[in-house]
């Protein structure tokens, strides 16, 4: 198998783009990434998206975005893994180039969640859960995370305010990201008095519903070097799954898919948690940030929240997370999120992260989670010296 | 790249399975294919599906079906390309095994279109078209095909009765397929007097809305031979796209994506139309059968219908199509159809097609189309001697 690099990145601002459609957003990100890579026509385009059928009554998104981006004819398919759809599209692009089926492949994640044809965003999001055992029973996605957070607090003796650090850190980092949705600081006091969505999950524990698109171009590292392209190599790519329904798990506080995909990625890269300079994790809710840190080996069970309490997750901390705002403050256009994470990690490794630049970072990890931990896609990216 | 074979196949009967869910159907097909392949645990499962979000409020289908089939933990993602989702999942499985990222991978296509949580099947199907320029304007999928058929009749001087042969052939072949939905003969007279859906498309021009699932297991041909498994090699796998909206095409009567993907497949296999012993094409409507025969090089433009009029498409004809009933009579559970085509082609090449067995067939082609020609996925399968 070939060594693979990211040779181009593109993204739209995340926000409520009431005047822009799914295809507009996807096309903008694709064209930006192609320009960045100085590539005219990739061999294939894999589009990560979760909700286009339910919210925009639009499927066949691969063909649609390929056409609008001037790539009519190109192999193009949509990849879905709930909120992990973006990284899943990257996974498929990686598989196609690493194995030599294609030489240059794009992954684009796109989601349109506001001002849609069929404005049922909350109902749509529940389709990431088990439709029969969770969705039909009236559990929203916030409610599922509330169950997890409540149990975590009970088991390990935390208060809801202990999770504030995740939101504060995300907002602090978003201030300097021109593509972020919420570019303002929040305080511990604001977190304490914010309103409840589903107790103990508050507004400030939750990522924002948003529109946006992000894209990357992949090629062999050899191709990148031959063409003098800025290159960040993909040291590992791994997917793992778990039960979709929470009640079916041995321990709902263990994100087994996240743990398995991180372990597979570490094994592929020959690295461990100590080698990771920063971690773009899936902080759809603050509880997910805590559980992800534990699943990926940065904290033992029940200790993930401590990293936030001790401010080990900031840009100066032991394991910086959400370095450009994370899902919480950059925003969470679900099917696009996994590629925003990878675009931001690439910015860090290229030294293009502006005021949020991590000094001397060499290895970053991204982890995109679908459902309440049903599927996890982990990538390890490495600066090419 | 490695030479790849199909080492296992499985399918459920196609029909209105009011008492069975999406996950039940998918699991049955996956388990049947694994048993046929004598494989316990594949390295990955790619699930082809179009409508689970809209009709069953269920996404994350990769993880869900992996779990119910006893494969919790396995890499599992959903692949979508409208009605070509099934073959698109096979494409991704092919890419993963051919390139050596995985050794044994499954593709499963599944669709639940009747008795769903949200019973809006016609609205759901329109999402294969352009939501803004077609769907919102009130064009149903039947209407889009009616535009094509009307234009074809006008341009090339046919009557609607001239298309009868496609439906008659499909029903004749379905009689002997225990998994087919409509196992009864129809006559030229029945076709002539059947009711209109969207003139000139009648009930008997149209494939049936249905539930069903089909699955295949892929491995390297070397693996298949080392384990003494029945093996049908994949000589070619290709995807191409076109505009999603009909009005954007130079000539709406040319299925350019179908033509391009067939050409790529022929080039990869080093074969041409004359080498193909039978063709499982995408007869969602009789007009699509005619256009597919032309796009794949079996007839020149305006001559596709002639193959039906001259009965060249029967099991004894020059180019047998829909040998187990096709979309018309086996039924068309959209995201599963592409894998039904491949399962049936494998049965033919293994000599397991029962009363419909084509004598001495060696090479079969399958072509699965999404939207009104927006995406086409072509595979060429070959018997391993």
Short mmCIF file of N, CA and C in Angstrom, two decimals, chain B residues 102-210:
data_model
loop_
_atom_site.label_atom_id
_atom_site.label_comp_id
_atom_site.label_asym_id
_atom_site.label_seq_id
_atom_site.Cartn_x
_atom_site.Cartn_y
_atom_site.Cartn_z
N UNK B 102 -8.14 -4.25 2.78
CA UNK B 102 -8.78 -5.37 3.49
C UNK B 102 -8.66 -6.64 2.66
N UNK B 103 -8.89 -7.77 3.32
CA UNK B 103 -8.82 -9.04 2.60
C UNK B 103 -10.19 -9.61 2.24
N UNK B 104 -11.14 -9.48 3.14
CA UNK B 104 -12.48 -10.01 2.91
C UNK B 104 -13.49 -8.92 3.29
N UNK B 105 -14.28 -8.49 2.36
CA UNK B 105 -15.23 -7.40 2.61
C UNK B 105 -16.60 -7.77 2.07
N UNK B 106 -17.64 -7.34 2.78
CA UNK B 106 -19.00 -7.59 2.33
C UNK B 106 -19.64 -6.31 1.82
N UNK B 107 -20.53 -6.47 0.85
CA UNK B 107 -21.43 -5.39 0.46
C UNK B 107 -22.84 -5.93 0.63
N UNK B 108 -23.68 -5.14 1.28
CA UNK B 108 -25.09 -5.53 1.45
C UNK B 108 -25.95 -4.37 0.98
N UNK B 109 -26.93 -4.65 0.16
CA UNK B 109 -27.90 -3.62 -0.23
C UNK B 109 -29.21 -3.93 0.45
N UNK B 110 -29.84 -2.91 1.02
CA UNK B 110 -31.10 -3.16 1.72
C UNK B 110 -32.02 -1.96 1.54
N UNK B 111 -33.31 -2.24 1.37
CA UNK B 111 -34.29 -1.15 1.31
C UNK B 111 -35.60 -1.63 1.87
N UNK B 112 -36.24 -0.73 2.63
CA UNK B 112 -37.56 -1.00 3.22
C UNK B 112 -38.45 0.14 2.73
N UNK B 113 -39.36 -0.16 1.80
CA UNK B 113 -40.16 0.89 1.18
C UNK B 113 -41.64 0.80 1.50
N UNK B 114 -42.07 -0.34 2.08
CA UNK B 114 -43.49 -0.48 2.41
C UNK B 114 -43.65 -0.52 3.92
N UNK B 115 -44.80 -0.06 4.40
CA UNK B 115 -45.12 -0.10 5.82
C UNK B 115 -43.99 0.47 6.67
N UNK B 116 -43.56 1.67 6.31
CA UNK B 116 -42.44 2.29 7.00
C UNK B 116 -42.94 3.26 8.07
N UNK B 117 -42.01 3.77 8.89
CA UNK B 117 -42.37 4.74 9.94
C UNK B 117 -42.95 6.00 9.32
N UNK B 118 -42.38 6.41 8.20
CA UNK B 118 -42.81 7.63 7.55
C UNK B 118 -43.16 7.27 6.12
N UNK B 119 -44.42 7.06 5.87
CA UNK B 119 -44.83 6.41 4.62
C UNK B 119 -44.93 7.40 3.47
N UNK B 120 -43.78 7.83 2.98
CA UNK B 120 -43.75 8.84 1.93
C UNK B 120 -42.85 8.35 0.81
N UNK B 121 -43.12 7.15 0.33
CA UNK B 121 -42.20 6.52 -0.60
C UNK B 121 -42.01 7.33 -1.89
N UNK B 122 -43.09 7.84 -2.44
CA UNK B 122 -42.98 8.59 -3.70
C UNK B 122 -42.16 9.86 -3.49
N UNK B 123 -42.40 10.55 -2.39
CA UNK B 123 -41.61 11.75 -2.08
C UNK B 123 -40.15 11.38 -1.89
N UNK B 124 -39.92 10.28 -1.20
CA UNK B 124 -38.55 9.84 -0.98
C UNK B 124 -37.83 9.58 -2.28
N UNK B 125 -38.49 8.89 -3.20
CA UNK B 125 -37.85 8.54 -4.48
C UNK B 125 -37.46 9.78 -5.27
N UNK B 126 -38.22 10.85 -5.13
CA UNK B 126 -37.91 12.07 -5.88
C UNK B 126 -36.55 12.63 -5.45
N UNK B 127 -36.09 12.27 -4.26
CA UNK B 127 -34.79 12.80 -3.83
C UNK B 127 -33.63 12.25 -4.66
N UNK B 128 -33.90 11.29 -5.53
CA UNK B 128 -32.87 10.85 -6.50
C UNK B 128 -32.74 11.87 -7.62
N UNK B 129 -33.74 12.71 -7.79
CA UNK B 129 -33.73 13.75 -8.83
C UNK B 129 -33.18 15.04 -8.22
N UNK B 130 -33.17 16.10 -9.00
CA UNK B 130 -32.68 17.39 -8.51
C UNK B 130 -33.79 18.04 -7.67
N UNK B 131 -33.53 18.23 -6.37
CA UNK B 131 -34.59 18.69 -5.45
C UNK B 131 -35.10 20.07 -5.85
N UNK B 132 -34.24 20.92 -6.34
CA UNK B 132 -34.63 22.29 -6.63
C UNK B 132 -35.26 22.42 -8.02
N UNK B 133 -34.61 21.85 -9.02
CA UNK B 133 -35.08 22.05 -10.39
C UNK B 133 -36.05 20.99 -10.88
N UNK B 134 -36.21 19.90 -10.12
CA UNK B 134 -37.16 18.86 -10.52
C UNK B 134 -38.16 18.59 -9.39
N UNK B 135 -37.64 18.14 -8.23
CA UNK B 135 -38.52 17.74 -7.13
C UNK B 135 -39.49 18.83 -6.70
N UNK B 136 -38.96 20.02 -6.43
CA UNK B 136 -39.81 21.11 -5.97
C UNK B 136 -40.81 21.55 -7.04
N UNK B 137 -40.52 21.24 -8.28
CA UNK B 137 -41.43 21.62 -9.37
C UNK B 137 -42.56 20.61 -9.55
N UNK B 138 -42.55 19.56 -8.72
CA UNK B 138 -43.65 18.61 -8.77
C UNK B 138 -43.41 17.41 -9.67
N UNK B 139 -42.21 17.28 -10.19
CA UNK B 139 -41.91 16.12 -11.03
C UNK B 139 -41.67 14.89 -10.17
N UNK B 140 -42.49 13.88 -10.33
CA UNK B 140 -42.24 12.61 -9.65
C UNK B 140 -41.25 11.81 -10.49
N UNK B 141 -40.77 10.72 -9.91
CA UNK B 141 -39.81 9.93 -10.68
C UNK B 141 -40.45 9.27 -11.90
N UNK B 142 -41.70 8.89 -11.78
CA UNK B 142 -42.40 8.33 -12.94
C UNK B 142 -42.54 9.40 -14.03
N UNK B 143 -42.82 10.64 -13.60
CA UNK B 143 -42.98 11.72 -14.57
C UNK B 143 -41.69 11.97 -15.35
N UNK B 144 -40.56 11.91 -14.65
CA UNK B 144 -39.28 12.10 -15.34
C UNK B 144 -39.08 11.04 -16.41
N UNK B 145 -39.42 9.80 -16.07
CA UNK B 145 -39.29 8.73 -17.06
C UNK B 145 -40.32 8.86 -18.17
N UNK B 146 -41.48 9.42 -17.84
CA UNK B 146 -42.49 9.65 -18.88
C UNK B 146 -41.97 10.67 -19.90
N UNK B 147 -41.27 11.71 -19.42
CA UNK B 147 -40.69 12.69 -20.34
C UNK B 147 -39.71 12.02 -21.29
N UNK B 148 -38.88 11.14 -20.72
CA UNK B 148 -37.89 10.44 -21.56
C UNK B 148 -38.56 9.53 -22.57
N UNK B 149 -39.58 8.79 -22.12
CA UNK B 149 -40.23 7.82 -23.01
C UNK B 149 -40.98 8.53 -24.13
N UNK B 150 -41.67 9.62 -23.75
CA UNK B 150 -42.41 10.41 -24.74
C UNK B 150 -41.46 10.93 -25.82
N UNK B 151 -40.35 11.46 -25.36
CA UNK B 151 -39.37 12.02 -26.30
C UNK B 151 -38.80 10.93 -27.21
N UNK B 152 -38.52 9.78 -26.62
CA UNK B 152 -37.96 8.66 -27.37
C UNK B 152 -38.93 8.21 -28.46
N UNK B 153 -40.22 8.10 -28.08
CA UNK B 153 -41.24 7.67 -29.06
C UNK B 153 -41.34 8.69 -30.19
N UNK B 154 -41.29 9.96 -29.83
CA UNK B 154 -41.39 11.04 -30.82
C UNK B 154 -40.19 11.05 -31.76
N UNK B 155 -39.00 10.96 -31.16
CA UNK B 155 -37.77 11.05 -31.96
C UNK B 155 -37.60 9.86 -32.91
N UNK B 156 -37.94 8.66 -32.41
CA UNK B 156 -37.59 7.47 -33.17
C UNK B 156 -38.81 6.73 -33.72
N UNK B 157 -40.00 7.29 -33.53
CA UNK B 157 -41.19 6.75 -34.17
C UNK B 157 -41.72 5.44 -33.62
N UNK B 158 -41.76 5.33 -32.28
CA UNK B 158 -42.32 4.12 -31.69
C UNK B 158 -43.68 4.41 -31.04
N UNK B 159 -44.44 3.34 -30.81
CA UNK B 159 -45.67 3.39 -30.00
C UNK B 159 -45.35 2.83 -28.62
N UNK B 160 -46.21 3.15 -27.65
CA UNK B 160 -45.93 2.64 -26.30
C UNK B 160 -45.96 1.11 -26.24
N UNK B 161 -46.79 0.49 -27.08
CA UNK B 161 -46.87 -0.97 -27.08
C UNK B 161 -45.56 -1.63 -27.52
N UNK B 162 -44.73 -0.86 -28.22
CA UNK B 162 -43.45 -1.43 -28.68
C UNK B 162 -42.52 -1.78 -27.51
N UNK B 163 -42.80 -1.18 -26.33
CA UNK B 163 -41.96 -1.45 -25.16
C UNK B 163 -42.40 -2.70 -24.39
N UNK B 164 -43.48 -3.31 -24.82
CA UNK B 164 -44.07 -4.42 -24.06
C UNK B 164 -43.09 -5.56 -23.83
N UNK B 165 -42.25 -5.82 -24.81
CA UNK B 165 -41.33 -6.95 -24.73
C UNK B 165 -40.45 -6.93 -23.49
N UNK B 166 -40.08 -5.73 -23.05
CA UNK B 166 -39.24 -5.65 -21.84
C UNK B 166 -39.98 -6.19 -20.63
N UNK B 167 -41.23 -5.79 -20.48
CA UNK B 167 -42.01 -6.24 -19.32
C UNK B 167 -42.34 -7.73 -19.44
N UNK B 168 -42.70 -8.16 -20.63
CA UNK B 168 -43.06 -9.58 -20.83
C UNK B 168 -41.87 -10.49 -20.52
N UNK B 169 -40.70 -10.09 -21.01
CA UNK B 169 -39.48 -10.88 -20.76
C UNK B 169 -39.16 -10.95 -19.27
N UNK B 170 -39.26 -9.79 -18.59
CA UNK B 170 -38.94 -9.76 -17.16
C UNK B 170 -39.88 -10.67 -16.38
N UNK B 171 -41.18 -10.57 -16.66
CA UNK B 171 -42.14 -11.42 -15.94
C UNK B 171 -41.94 -12.90 -16.26
N UNK B 172 -41.63 -13.20 -17.50
CA UNK B 172 -41.40 -14.61 -17.87
C UNK B 172 -40.23 -15.17 -17.07
N UNK B 173 -39.17 -14.38 -16.91
CA UNK B 173 -38.00 -14.87 -16.18
C UNK B 173 -38.23 -14.92 -14.67
N UNK B 174 -39.10 -14.05 -14.18
CA UNK B 174 -39.35 -14.03 -12.72
C UNK B 174 -40.11 -15.27 -12.26
N UNK B 175 -40.86 -15.89 -13.15
CA UNK B 175 -41.67 -17.05 -12.76
C UNK B 175 -40.81 -18.10 -12.07
N UNK B 176 -39.58 -18.27 -12.55
CA UNK B 176 -38.70 -19.31 -12.01
C UNK B 176 -37.75 -18.82 -10.93
N UNK B 177 -37.92 -17.58 -10.48
CA UNK B 177 -37.04 -17.04 -9.43
C UNK B 177 -37.80 -17.00 -8.11
N UNK B 178 -37.43 -17.90 -7.17
CA UNK B 178 -38.18 -17.96 -5.90
C UNK B 178 -38.12 -16.66 -5.10
N UNK B 179 -37.16 -15.79 -5.40
CA UNK B 179 -37.06 -14.52 -4.65
C UNK B 179 -37.77 -13.37 -5.36
N UNK B 180 -38.37 -13.62 -6.52
CA UNK B 180 -38.99 -12.52 -7.27
C UNK B 180 -40.33 -12.13 -6.67
N UNK B 181 -40.71 -10.88 -6.91
CA UNK B 181 -41.95 -10.32 -6.36
C UNK B 181 -43.17 -10.68 -7.21
N UNK B 182 -43.03 -10.59 -8.52
CA UNK B 182 -44.17 -10.85 -9.43
C UNK B 182 -43.88 -12.07 -10.29
N UNK B 183 -44.29 -13.23 -9.79
CA UNK B 183 -43.97 -14.47 -10.49
C UNK B 183 -45.12 -14.90 -11.38
N UNK B 184 -45.52 -14.03 -12.29
CA UNK B 184 -46.58 -14.43 -13.21
C UNK B 184 -46.34 -13.84 -14.58
N UNK B 185 -46.78 -14.60 -15.58
CA UNK B 185 -46.61 -14.15 -16.97
C UNK B 185 -47.54 -12.98 -17.24
N UNK B 186 -47.12 -12.09 -18.12
CA UNK B 186 -48.04 -11.09 -18.63
C UNK B 186 -48.03 -11.16 -20.16
N UNK B 187 -49.10 -10.71 -20.75
CA UNK B 187 -49.25 -10.83 -22.21
C UNK B 187 -49.14 -9.46 -22.86
N UNK B 188 -48.98 -9.48 -24.17
CA UNK B 188 -48.98 -8.25 -24.96
C UNK B 188 -50.31 -7.51 -24.75
N UNK B 189 -51.40 -8.27 -24.65
CA UNK B 189 -52.73 -7.65 -24.48
C UNK B 189 -52.85 -6.98 -23.10
N UNK B 190 -52.34 -7.67 -22.08
CA UNK B 190 -52.37 -7.08 -20.73
C UNK B 190 -51.58 -5.78 -20.72
N UNK B 191 -50.45 -5.78 -21.38
CA UNK B 191 -49.62 -4.57 -21.44
C UNK B 191 -50.39 -3.45 -22.14
N UNK B 192 -51.09 -3.79 -23.22
CA UNK B 192 -51.80 -2.77 -24.00
C UNK B 192 -52.93 -2.13 -23.19
N UNK B 193 -53.58 -2.91 -22.35
CA UNK B 193 -54.76 -2.37 -21.66
C UNK B 193 -54.49 -1.95 -20.21
N UNK B 194 -53.25 -2.05 -19.76
CA UNK B 194 -52.95 -1.68 -18.36
C UNK B 194 -53.13 -0.19 -18.15
N UNK B 195 -53.30 0.24 -16.90
CA UNK B 195 -53.59 1.64 -16.66
C UNK B 195 -52.33 2.51 -16.68
N UNK B 196 -52.55 3.76 -17.03
CA UNK B 196 -51.47 4.72 -17.11
C UNK B 196 -51.09 5.22 -15.71
N UNK B 197 -49.78 5.45 -15.50
CA UNK B 197 -49.30 6.12 -14.28
C UNK B 197 -49.00 7.58 -14.63
N UNK B 198 -48.14 7.76 -15.62
CA UNK B 198 -47.84 9.09 -16.14
C UNK B 198 -47.58 8.86 -17.62
N UNK B 199 -48.55 9.20 -18.44
CA UNK B 199 -48.50 8.86 -19.87
C UNK B 199 -47.16 9.25 -20.50
N UNK B 200 -46.51 8.40 -21.25
CA UNK B 200 -46.91 7.05 -21.68
C UNK B 200 -46.43 5.92 -20.77
N UNK B 201 -45.98 6.22 -19.55
CA UNK B 201 -45.52 5.17 -18.65
C UNK B 201 -46.74 4.54 -17.96
N UNK B 202 -46.92 3.24 -18.18
CA UNK B 202 -48.04 2.53 -17.57
C UNK B 202 -47.56 1.72 -16.38
N UNK B 203 -48.53 1.13 -15.69
CA UNK B 203 -48.20 0.26 -14.57
C UNK B 203 -47.20 -0.82 -14.98
N UNK B 204 -47.39 -1.39 -16.16
CA UNK B 204 -46.53 -2.50 -16.57
C UNK B 204 -45.21 -2.06 -17.20
N UNK B 205 -45.01 -0.75 -17.33
CA UNK B 205 -43.67 -0.25 -17.67
C UNK B 205 -42.81 -0.08 -16.44
N UNK B 206 -43.45 -0.15 -15.25
CA UNK B 206 -42.79 0.30 -14.01
C UNK B 206 -42.41 -0.86 -13.11
N UNK B 207 -41.26 -0.73 -12.46
CA UNK B 207 -40.82 -1.73 -11.49
C UNK B 207 -41.60 -1.54 -10.18
N UNK B 208 -41.64 -2.59 -9.39
CA UNK B 208 -42.46 -2.56 -8.17
C UNK B 208 -41.72 -1.99 -6.98
N UNK B 209 -42.42 -1.18 -6.19
CA UNK B 209 -41.92 -0.70 -4.90
C UNK B 209 -41.92 -1.89 -3.95
N UNK B 210 -40.79 -2.11 -3.27
CA UNK B 210 -40.65 -3.36 -2.53
C UNK B 210 -39.64 -3.25 -1.41
#
